[in-house]
mmCIF file of C-alpha atoms in Angstrom:
data_model
loop_
_atom_site.group_PDB
_atom_site.id
_atom_site.type_symbol
_atom_site.label_atom_id
_atom_site.label_comp_id
_atom_site.label_asym_id
_atom_site.label_seq_id
_atom_site.Cartn_x
_atom_site.Cartn_y
_atom_site.Cartn_z
ATOM 1 C CA MET A 12 62.519 32.263 5.537
ATOM 2 C CA LEU A 13 62.127 28.534 6.148
ATOM 3 C CA SER A 14 62.567 26.231 3.189
ATOM 4 C CA HIS A 15 59.626 24.154 2.016
ATOM 5 C CA TYR A 16 61.274 21.006 3.434
ATOM 6 C CA ALA A 17 61.775 22.594 6.868
ATOM 7 C CA THR A 18 58.203 23.893 6.845
ATOM 8 C CA SER A 19 56.885 20.459 5.941
ATOM 9 C CA LYS A 20 58.867 18.780 8.725
ATOM 10 C CA ALA A 21 57.751 21.342 11.305
ATOM 11 C CA PHE A 22 54.159 20.855 10.172
ATOM 12 C CA GLU A 23 54.338 17.051 10.446
ATOM 13 C CA ARG A 24 56.050 17.160 13.832
ATOM 14 C CA SER A 25 53.479 19.579 15.248
ATOM 15 C CA LEU A 26 50.531 17.659 13.860
ATOM 16 C CA LYS A 27 51.770 14.223 14.937
ATOM 17 C CA THR A 28 52.319 15.416 18.501
ATOM 18 C CA GLU A 29 48.814 16.833 18.700
ATOM 19 C CA PHE A 30 47.297 13.723 17.115
ATOM 20 C CA TRP A 31 48.987 11.400 19.590
ATOM 21 C CA LEU A 32 48.166 13.497 22.669
ATOM 22 C CA THR A 33 44.528 13.991 21.699
ATOM 23 C CA GLY A 34 44.131 10.345 20.733
ATOM 24 C CA LEU A 35 45.636 9.142 24.015
ATOM 25 C CA ALA A 36 43.380 11.500 25.977
ATOM 26 C CA ALA A 37 40.335 10.187 24.103
ATOM 27 C CA PHE A 38 41.435 6.585 24.674
ATOM 28 C CA ALA A 39 41.964 7.186 28.404
ATOM 29 C CA ALA A 40 38.557 8.847 28.769
ATOM 30 C CA LEU A 41 36.767 6.086 26.856
ATOM 31 C CA SER A 42 38.583 3.386 28.838
ATOM 32 C CA ALA A 43 37.647 5.010 32.149
ATOM 33 C CA ILE A 44 33.978 5.165 31.132
ATOM 34 C CA VAL A 45 33.907 1.556 29.926
ATOM 35 C CA LEU A 46 35.733 0.173 32.974
ATOM 36 C CA THR A 47 33.418 2.066 35.338
ATOM 37 C CA ILE A 48 30.334 0.687 33.593
ATOM 38 C CA TYR A 49 31.721 -2.850 33.662
ATOM 39 C CA LEU A 50 32.695 -2.551 37.338
ATOM 40 C CA VAL A 51 29.208 -1.407 38.375
ATOM 41 C CA ARG A 52 27.574 -4.140 36.299
ATOM 42 C CA LEU A 53 29.832 -6.909 37.630
ATOM 43 C CA LEU A 54 29.413 -5.750 41.231
ATOM 44 C CA GLY A 55 25.680 -6.034 40.682
ATOM 45 C CA HIS A 56 26.087 -9.599 39.409
ATOM 46 C CA ALA A 57 28.265 -10.431 42.422
ATOM 47 C CA ALA A 58 25.688 -8.947 44.811
ATOM 48 C CA LEU A 59 22.992 -11.157 43.265
ATOM 49 C CA GLY A 60 25.191 -14.227 43.611
ATOM 50 C CA ASN A 61 25.682 -14.691 39.875
ATOM 51 C CA LEU A 62 29.435 -14.061 40.070
ATOM 52 C CA LEU A 63 32.093 -14.847 42.648
ATOM 53 C CA GLU A 64 34.038 -11.910 44.065
ATOM 54 C CA ALA A 65 37.268 -13.458 42.797
ATOM 55 C CA GLY A 66 35.881 -13.323 39.264
ATOM 56 C CA ILE A 67 35.145 -9.581 39.142
ATOM 57 C CA LEU A 68 38.583 -8.378 38.038
ATOM 58 C CA PRO A 69 39.185 -11.201 35.511
ATOM 59 C CA MET A 70 35.764 -10.613 33.951
ATOM 60 C CA MET A 71 36.495 -6.878 33.779
ATOM 61 C CA GLY A 72 39.694 -7.717 31.942
ATOM 62 C CA PHE A 73 37.958 -10.062 29.498
ATOM 63 C CA ASN A 74 35.191 -7.549 28.759
ATOM 64 C CA TYR A 75 37.621 -4.666 28.337
ATOM 65 C CA MET A 76 39.957 -6.578 26.040
ATOM 66 C CA ARG A 77 37.011 -7.716 23.930
ATOM 67 C CA LEU A 78 36.030 -4.067 23.442
ATOM 68 C CA LEU A 79 39.598 -2.826 22.916
ATOM 69 C CA PRO A 80 39.472 -2.744 19.068
ATOM 70 C CA VAL A 81 36.323 -0.603 19.266
ATOM 71 C CA LEU A 82 37.960 1.760 21.768
ATOM 72 C CA LEU A 83 41.116 2.057 19.672
ATOM 73 C CA SER A 84 39.140 2.767 16.509
ATOM 74 C CA LEU A 85 36.950 5.371 18.202
ATOM 75 C CA ALA A 86 39.903 7.013 19.988
ATOM 76 C CA LEU A 87 41.820 7.177 16.692
ATOM 77 C CA PHE A 88 38.892 8.817 14.924
ATOM 78 C CA LEU A 89 38.217 11.264 17.771
ATOM 79 C CA GLY A 90 41.875 12.187 18.166
ATOM 80 C CA LEU A 91 42.216 13.024 14.483
ATOM 81 C CA PHE A 92 38.838 14.722 14.133
ATOM 82 C CA ILE A 93 39.226 16.919 17.237
ATOM 83 C CA SER A 94 42.782 17.951 16.337
ATOM 84 C CA LEU A 95 41.931 18.738 12.715
ATOM 85 C CA THR A 96 38.806 20.657 13.732
ATOM 86 C CA ARG A 97 40.884 22.784 16.083
ATOM 87 C CA GLN A 98 43.331 23.496 13.269
ATOM 88 C CA ILE A 99 40.468 24.843 11.167
ATOM 89 C CA GLN A 100 38.853 26.784 14.014
ATOM 90 C CA ASP A 101 42.114 28.504 14.988
ATOM 91 C CA HIS A 102 42.946 29.213 11.302
ATOM 92 C CA GLU A 103 46.175 27.210 11.566
ATOM 93 C CA ALA A 104 45.189 25.256 8.446
ATOM 94 C CA VAL A 105 45.087 28.501 6.473
ATOM 95 C CA ILE A 106 48.533 29.473 7.775
ATOM 96 C CA TRP A 107 49.998 26.136 6.703
ATOM 97 C CA ALA A 108 48.316 26.457 3.302
ATOM 98 C CA ASN A 109 49.747 29.945 2.819
ATOM 99 C CA ALA A 110 53.162 28.513 3.713
ATOM 100 C CA GLY A 111 52.925 26.404 0.558
ATOM 101 C CA LEU A 112 51.759 23.071 1.960
ATOM 102 C CA ALA A 113 49.370 21.188 -0.314
ATOM 103 C CA PRO A 114 46.247 19.486 1.107
ATOM 104 C CA GLN A 115 47.837 16.089 0.388
ATOM 105 C CA THR A 116 50.532 16.906 2.954
ATOM 106 C CA TRP A 117 47.991 16.336 5.724
ATOM 107 C CA LEU A 118 47.680 12.665 4.819
ATOM 108 C CA ARG A 119 51.232 11.758 5.839
ATOM 109 C CA PRO A 120 50.984 12.544 9.603
ATOM 110 C CA ILE A 121 47.485 11.039 9.667
ATOM 111 C CA LEU A 122 48.749 7.756 8.219
ATOM 112 C CA GLN A 123 51.771 7.769 10.538
ATOM 113 C CA LEU A 124 49.317 7.538 13.439
ATOM 114 C CA ALA A 125 46.573 5.490 11.785
ATOM 115 C CA LEU A 126 48.699 2.668 10.360
ATOM 116 C CA PRO A 127 50.269 1.503 13.677
ATOM 117 C CA VAL A 128 46.899 1.695 15.455
ATOM 118 C CA THR A 129 45.232 -0.197 12.598
ATOM 119 C CA LEU A 130 47.922 -2.884 12.833
ATOM 120 C CA VAL A 131 47.213 -3.316 16.557
ATOM 121 C CA ILE A 132 43.469 -3.549 15.849
ATOM 122 C CA ALA A 133 44.141 -6.152 13.141
ATOM 123 C CA LEU A 134 46.273 -8.250 15.500
ATOM 124 C CA PHE A 135 43.536 -8.139 18.120
ATOM 125 C CA SER A 136 40.647 -8.937 15.780
ATOM 126 C CA LEU A 137 42.488 -11.675 13.854
ATOM 127 C CA VAL A 138 44.574 -13.299 16.599
ATOM 128 C CA ALA A 139 44.003 -12.100 20.159
ATOM 129 C CA LEU A 140 40.201 -11.853 20.369
ATOM 130 C CA PRO A 141 39.494 -15.495 19.384
ATOM 131 C CA TRP A 142 42.016 -16.670 21.980
ATOM 132 C CA LEU A 143 40.508 -14.349 24.615
ATOM 133 C CA ALA A 144 37.001 -15.583 23.778
ATOM 134 C CA GLN A 145 38.140 -19.170 24.350
ATOM 135 C CA LYS A 146 39.807 -18.303 27.664
ATOM 136 C CA ARG A 147 36.748 -16.359 28.783
ATOM 137 C CA ALA A 148 34.466 -19.329 28.058
ATOM 138 C CA GLU A 149 36.770 -21.612 30.057
ATOM 139 C CA PHE A 150 36.877 -19.117 32.937
ATOM 140 C CA GLU A 151 33.081 -18.733 32.992
ATOM 141 C CA GLN A 152 32.701 -22.516 33.004
ATOM 142 C CA THR A 153 35.084 -22.840 35.957
ATOM 143 C CA GLN A 154 33.424 -19.951 37.779
ATOM 144 C CA GLY A 155 30.013 -21.531 37.329
ATOM 145 C CA ALA A 156 31.171 -24.809 38.832
ATOM 146 C CA GLN A 157 32.861 -23.049 41.766
ATOM 147 C CA ARG A 158 29.839 -20.845 42.394
ATOM 148 C CA ARG A 159 27.503 -23.828 42.538
ATOM 149 C CA ALA A 160 29.874 -25.499 44.993
ATOM 150 C CA ILE A 161 30.380 -22.487 47.250
ATOM 151 C CA LEU A 162 27.213 -20.464 47.097
ATOM 152 C CA LEU A 163 24.292 -21.591 49.257
ATOM 153 C CA ALA A 164 22.302 -18.383 49.302
ATOM 154 C CA PRO A 165 19.125 -18.306 51.416
ATOM 155 C CA GLY A 166 15.998 -18.270 49.297
ATOM 156 C CA SER A 167 17.676 -19.589 46.127
ATOM 157 C CA PHE A 168 18.060 -22.992 44.499
ATOM 158 C CA THR A 169 21.565 -24.457 44.179
ATOM 159 C CA GLU A 170 22.458 -27.440 41.998
ATOM 160 C CA THR A 171 25.223 -29.800 43.164
ATOM 161 C CA THR A 172 26.354 -33.398 42.645
ATOM 162 C CA SER A 173 25.350 -36.064 45.153
ATOM 163 C CA ALA A 174 27.759 -38.671 46.513
ATOM 164 C CA SER A 175 26.364 -41.292 44.128
ATOM 165 C CA GLY A 176 27.018 -39.073 41.121
ATOM 166 C CA GLY A 177 23.429 -37.957 40.524
ATOM 167 C CA TYR A 178 22.106 -34.431 40.541
ATOM 168 C CA GLN A 179 20.567 -32.732 43.542
ATOM 169 C CA VAL A 180 18.937 -29.344 44.009
ATOM 170 C CA LEU A 181 19.082 -27.625 47.402
ATOM 171 C CA PHE A 182 16.908 -24.886 48.837
ATOM 172 C CA ILE A 183 17.727 -23.250 52.169
ATOM 173 C CA GLU A 184 15.295 -20.798 53.696
ATOM 174 C CA ALA A 185 17.770 -19.194 56.112
ATOM 175 C CA LEU A 186 21.427 -19.286 57.190
ATOM 176 C CA ASP A 187 22.969 -18.059 60.415
ATOM 177 C CA ASN A 188 25.512 -15.223 60.417
ATOM 178 C CA THR A 189 28.468 -17.598 60.089
ATOM 179 C CA GLY A 190 26.951 -19.410 57.103
ATOM 180 C CA GLY A 191 27.475 -22.774 58.831
ATOM 181 C CA GLU A 192 23.976 -23.585 60.090
ATOM 182 C CA ALA A 193 20.997 -23.819 57.761
ATOM 183 C CA ARG A 194 17.317 -23.810 58.676
ATOM 184 C CA LYS A 195 14.376 -25.329 56.798
ATOM 185 C CA VAL A 196 16.240 -27.268 54.129
ATOM 186 C CA PHE A 197 14.730 -28.833 50.996
ATOM 187 C CA ILE A 198 16.643 -31.261 48.748
ATOM 188 C CA ALA A 199 15.411 -32.854 45.515
ATOM 189 C CA ASP A 200 17.762 -35.444 44.031
ATOM 190 C CA GLU A 201 18.112 -38.298 41.548
ATOM 191 C CA ARG A 202 20.151 -41.391 42.366
ATOM 192 C CA ASN A 203 20.408 -44.361 40.035
ATOM 193 C CA GLY A 204 17.059 -43.599 38.448
ATOM 194 C CA GLN A 205 15.300 -43.031 41.789
ATOM 195 C CA LEU A 206 13.821 -39.649 42.676
ATOM 196 C CA GLY A 207 13.970 -38.355 46.227
ATOM 197 C CA VAL A 208 12.825 -35.364 48.259
ATOM 198 C CA THR A 209 14.379 -34.584 51.642
ATOM 199 C CA LEU A 210 13.013 -32.090 54.174
ATOM 200 C CA ALA A 211 14.753 -31.088 57.396
ATOM 201 C CA THR A 212 14.343 -28.494 60.106
ATOM 202 C CA THR A 213 18.057 -27.702 60.475
ATOM 203 C CA GLY A 214 21.365 -28.559 58.868
ATOM 204 C CA VAL A 215 25.057 -27.912 59.435
ATOM 205 C CA ILE A 216 27.544 -27.218 56.626
ATOM 206 C CA THR A 217 31.030 -28.620 57.234
ATOM 207 C CA GLU A 218 34.172 -28.740 55.109
ATOM 208 C CA HIS A 219 36.642 -31.610 55.259
ATOM 209 C CA PRO A 220 40.421 -31.036 55.083
ATOM 210 C CA GLU A 221 40.606 -32.403 51.511
ATOM 211 C CA GLY A 222 38.152 -29.716 50.395
ATOM 212 C CA SER A 223 34.872 -31.678 50.176
ATOM 213 C CA ARG A 224 31.814 -29.997 51.700
ATOM 214 C CA PHE A 225 28.967 -31.805 53.455
ATOM 215 C CA LEU A 226 25.528 -30.829 54.665
ATOM 216 C CA THR A 227 24.371 -32.709 57.765
ATOM 217 C CA LEU A 228 20.591 -32.558 58.212
ATOM 218 C CA GLU A 229 18.814 -33.089 61.521
ATOM 219 C CA GLN A 230 15.238 -34.003 62.383
ATOM 220 C CA GLY A 231 13.847 -34.559 58.920
ATOM 221 C CA ARG A 232 11.987 -36.800 56.527
ATOM 222 C CA ARG A 233 12.855 -38.288 53.137
ATOM 223 C CA TYR A 234 10.516 -39.436 50.366
ATOM 224 C CA GLU A 235 11.741 -41.805 47.631
ATOM 225 C CA HIS A 236 10.008 -42.879 44.425
ATOM 226 C CA ARG A 237 11.070 -44.811 41.336
ATOM 227 C CA PRO A 238 9.393 -43.634 38.099
ATOM 228 C CA GLY A 239 6.813 -46.166 36.954
ATOM 229 C CA ALA A 240 6.224 -47.583 40.431
ATOM 230 C CA ASP A 241 3.035 -46.968 42.405
ATOM 231 C CA ALA A 242 4.479 -46.898 45.922
ATOM 232 C CA TYR A 243 6.461 -44.212 47.720
ATOM 233 C CA ARG A 244 8.963 -44.840 50.452
ATOM 234 C CA THR A 245 9.010 -42.575 53.494
ATOM 235 C CA LEU A 246 11.966 -42.362 55.885
ATOM 236 C CA GLU A 247 12.288 -40.331 59.054
ATOM 237 C CA PHE A 248 15.766 -39.546 60.356
ATOM 238 C CA LYS A 249 17.525 -37.795 63.164
ATOM 239 C CA ARG A 250 20.669 -37.153 61.100
ATOM 240 C CA TYR A 251 21.306 -37.331 57.348
ATOM 241 C CA HIS A 252 24.508 -36.512 55.405
ATOM 242 C CA THR A 253 24.761 -35.287 51.822
ATOM 243 C CA ARG A 254 27.806 -34.150 49.893
ATOM 244 C CA LEU A 255 27.966 -30.733 48.216
ATOM 245 C CA ASP A 256 30.223 -31.291 45.221
ATOM 246 C CA PRO A 257 29.970 -29.048 42.167
ATOM 247 C CA VAL A 258 28.051 -30.193 39.123
ATOM 248 C CA ALA A 259 30.347 -31.580 36.465
ATOM 249 C CA ALA A 260 30.935 -28.931 33.844
ATOM 250 C CA ASP A 261 29.340 -29.408 30.468
ATOM 251 C CA PRO A 262 31.719 -29.979 27.551
ATOM 252 C CA LEU A 263 32.877 -26.608 26.279
ATOM 253 C CA SER A 264 31.399 -25.928 22.862
ATOM 254 C CA GLN A 265 33.376 -23.746 20.469
ATOM 255 C CA GLY A 266 31.500 -20.913 18.799
ATOM 256 C CA VAL A 267 32.674 -18.905 15.810
ATOM 257 C CA ARG A 268 33.961 -16.132 18.090
ATOM 258 C CA GLN A 269 36.335 -18.620 19.707
ATOM 259 C CA MET A 270 37.661 -20.143 16.477
ATOM 260 C CA SER A 271 41.060 -19.072 15.199
ATOM 261 C CA THR A 272 41.194 -17.131 11.952
ATOM 262 C CA LEU A 273 43.030 -20.014 10.289
ATOM 263 C CA SER A 274 40.238 -22.412 11.313
ATOM 264 C CA LEU A 275 37.644 -20.085 9.788
ATOM 265 C CA ILE A 276 39.556 -20.032 6.502
ATOM 266 C CA GLN A 277 39.991 -23.813 6.458
ATOM 267 C CA ASP A 278 36.261 -24.407 7.048
ATOM 268 C CA PRO A 279 34.530 -21.810 4.819
ATOM 269 C CA LYS A 280 30.946 -22.203 6.040
ATOM 270 C CA ALA A 281 28.640 -19.210 5.747
ATOM 271 C CA ALA A 282 28.766 -18.476 9.488
ATOM 272 C CA HIS A 283 32.560 -18.761 9.481
ATOM 273 C CA LEU A 284 32.886 -16.450 6.475
ATOM 274 C CA GLY A 285 30.659 -13.899 8.195
ATOM 275 C CA GLU A 286 32.935 -13.896 11.230
ATOM 276 C CA LEU A 287 35.964 -13.615 8.941
ATOM 277 C CA VAL A 288 34.433 -10.586 7.202
ATOM 278 C CA TRP A 289 34.003 -8.902 10.591
ATOM 279 C CA ARG A 290 37.587 -9.637 11.685
ATOM 280 C CA ILE A 291 39.043 -8.297 8.447
ATOM 281 C CA GLY A 292 36.580 -5.446 8.149
ATOM 282 C CA TYR A 293 37.131 -3.851 11.532
ATOM 283 C CA PRO A 294 40.773 -2.788 11.012
ATOM 284 C CA LEU A 295 39.883 -1.683 7.471
ATOM 285 C CA SER A 296 37.070 0.471 8.830
ATOM 286 C CA ALA A 297 39.391 1.976 11.458
ATOM 287 C CA LEU A 298 41.881 3.026 8.771
ATOM 288 C CA THR A 299 39.185 4.392 6.459
ATOM 289 C CA LEU A 300 37.539 6.361 9.277
ATOM 290 C CA ALA A 301 40.924 7.854 10.146
ATOM 291 C CA LEU A 302 41.216 9.101 6.565
ATOM 292 C CA LEU A 303 37.625 10.369 6.582
ATOM 293 C CA ALA A 304 38.400 12.481 9.651
ATOM 294 C CA LEU A 305 40.342 14.866 7.388
ATOM 295 C CA PRO A 306 37.541 15.991 5.038
ATOM 296 C CA LEU A 307 34.892 15.669 7.772
ATOM 297 C CA SER A 308 36.774 18.156 9.950
ATOM 298 C CA GLN A 309 36.542 20.944 7.362
ATOM 299 C CA PHE A 310 33.928 23.564 8.220
ATOM 300 C CA ASN A 311 33.238 27.265 7.830
ATOM 301 C CA PRO A 312 34.374 28.984 11.063
ATOM 302 C CA ARG A 313 31.676 31.631 10.604
ATOM 303 C CA SER A 314 28.840 29.097 10.607
ATOM 304 C CA GLY A 315 30.141 27.005 13.514
ATOM 305 C CA ARG A 316 31.102 23.353 13.679
ATOM 306 C CA SER A 317 27.969 21.778 15.192
ATOM 307 C CA PHE A 318 26.783 20.392 11.859
ATOM 308 C CA ASN A 319 30.198 18.892 11.092
ATOM 309 C CA ILE A 320 30.357 17.190 14.491
ATOM 310 C CA MET A 321 26.891 15.677 14.088
ATOM 311 C CA PHE A 322 27.680 14.594 10.547
ATOM 312 C CA ALA A 323 30.971 12.986 11.648
ATOM 313 C CA ILE A 324 29.170 11.062 14.423
ATOM 314 C CA LEU A 325 26.565 9.907 11.900
ATOM 315 C CA VAL A 326 29.257 8.730 9.472
ATOM 316 C CA TYR A 327 31.110 6.814 12.201
ATOM 317 C CA ALA A 328 27.964 5.115 13.523
ATOM 318 C CA THR A 329 26.678 4.276 10.045
ATOM 319 C CA TYR A 330 29.984 2.799 8.917
ATOM 320 C CA ASN A 331 30.322 0.562 11.969
ATOM 321 C CA ASN A 332 26.708 -0.573 11.678
ATOM 322 C CA LEU A 333 27.320 -1.467 8.038
ATOM 323 C CA VAL A 334 30.258 -3.637 9.125
ATOM 324 C CA GLY A 335 27.865 -5.585 11.348
ATOM 325 C CA ILE A 336 25.212 -5.777 8.624
ATOM 326 C CA SER A 337 27.718 -7.106 6.088
ATOM 327 C CA GLU A 338 28.827 -9.768 8.591
ATOM 328 C CA SER A 339 25.203 -10.829 9.087
ATOM 329 C CA MET A 340 24.474 -10.981 5.349
ATOM 330 C CA VAL A 341 27.573 -13.063 4.639
ATOM 331 C CA ALA A 342 26.774 -15.388 7.566
ATOM 332 C CA GLN A 343 23.296 -15.919 6.094
ATOM 333 C CA GLY A 344 24.741 -16.688 2.663
ATOM 334 C CA ARG A 345 23.119 -13.628 1.074
ATOM 335 C CA LEU A 346 26.372 -11.898 0.092
ATOM 336 C CA HIS A 347 29.781 -13.093 -1.079
ATOM 337 C CA PRO A 348 32.476 -12.207 1.504
ATOM 338 C CA LEU A 349 34.874 -10.659 -1.022
ATOM 339 C CA LEU A 350 32.074 -8.628 -2.577
ATOM 340 C CA SER A 351 30.986 -7.367 0.837
ATOM 341 C CA LEU A 352 34.515 -6.141 1.616
ATOM 342 C CA ILE A 353 34.822 -4.425 -1.765
ATOM 343 C CA LEU A 354 31.398 -2.785 -1.626
ATOM 344 C CA LEU A 355 31.668 -1.552 1.952
ATOM 345 C CA HIS A 356 35.290 -0.544 2.357
ATOM 346 C CA GLY A 357 35.912 0.260 -1.296
ATOM 347 C CA GLY A 358 32.794 2.418 -1.240
ATOM 348 C CA ALA A 359 33.997 4.168 1.918
ATOM 349 C CA LEU A 360 37.362 4.910 0.289
ATOM 350 C CA ALA A 361 35.514 6.313 -2.743
ATOM 351 C CA VAL A 362 33.506 8.573 -0.413
ATOM 352 C CA PHE A 363 36.751 9.698 1.224
ATOM 353 C CA TYR A 364 38.305 10.524 -2.137
ATOM 354 C CA GLY A 365 35.235 12.478 -3.241
ATOM 355 C CA LEU A 366 35.060 14.473 -0.009
ATOM 356 C CA PHE A 367 38.799 15.070 -0.040
ATOM 357 C CA VAL A 368 38.749 16.452 -3.577
ATOM 358 C CA TRP A 369 35.651 18.547 -2.907
ATOM 359 C CA ARG A 370 36.595 19.979 0.490
ATOM 360 C CA MET A 371 40.383 20.051 0.441
ATOM 361 C CA THR A 372 41.248 21.713 -2.891
ATOM 362 C CA PRO A 373 43.118 24.995 -2.552
ATOM 363 C CA LEU A 374 40.271 26.989 -4.121
ATOM 364 C CA ARG A 375 37.695 25.732 -1.683
ATOM 365 C CA TRP A 376 40.116 26.077 1.192
ATOM 366 C CA ARG A 377 40.671 29.729 0.400
ATOM 367 C CA ALA A 378 36.960 30.247 -0.086
ATOM 368 C CA ARG A 379 36.408 29.071 3.478
ATOM 369 C CA THR A 380 38.870 31.506 4.995
ATOM 370 C CA PRO A 381 37.292 34.488 6.771
#
């Protein structure tokens, strides 16, 4: 007969293997779903001209990494809950209990999986996500400037910079198949305080070796007007050149999502404290949900597990929504950040302890056996 130590080690080894395999399967499935959704959405943006083709994969990466803590937390919870539910359904939990293993023994393999995953989530939420948010904002700014420089889609307005440094808005009714010849061109611009409107029948788009792009208009008319003056100036031309440089990017503003955790601590405004509560709270919620998976997985095999599954989903959704609500309340100055962490996560740990004592005691465990 195996000693209690050997039984305990065999139990932990078996459970850890199942936890890891189920968790990885859940993570892979969730990642595939999320990446597919993002790919379809970004392809739609690219088809509408709102995103360059070269930006599809980087934006997929930014979106996926931003959601990675959520995926890890959900995969951790699902991996534990599914594995523990199977143990109950196949009566393996009863066998381990009859072998002399106490309910507390289940916590060790759960924590051996949950703690490393929680550490990764903490590193992402506290360090990596702010950096990724900053890089994403910079990438979107660069993409916007490049798109305005490159994209001259028929039937849409495109904003560029004129040769004199002012703004100009172009509208092209049609382009030929090569994208080099435009028909029925409209340009509204501002140069040194003077407003102008240019109309032309045709135009040719050319690119110089240094990278600058020009639009040469033919057979058109230009109207100029200075605000405050009564007269307009009308010019007819056979050929007219305008430069298609991108609009200068606006200065990049830094939101709370892009601020480092240290910066949030050093500048304890209400909005910054709310963001800090979210960054600290998410790994705490992942760990607490991993612990809650143990009592939530207990069910009577005779009555089925549908109620337990629905209840577990409700607990997960409610807990994560409360994390967002606490962030909002702290950001509005309605709740102290430390109090919000204690009430939410301390309360969740109290719920775990109550459920664990109620559903995992040996008497109740035996009462649930068929």
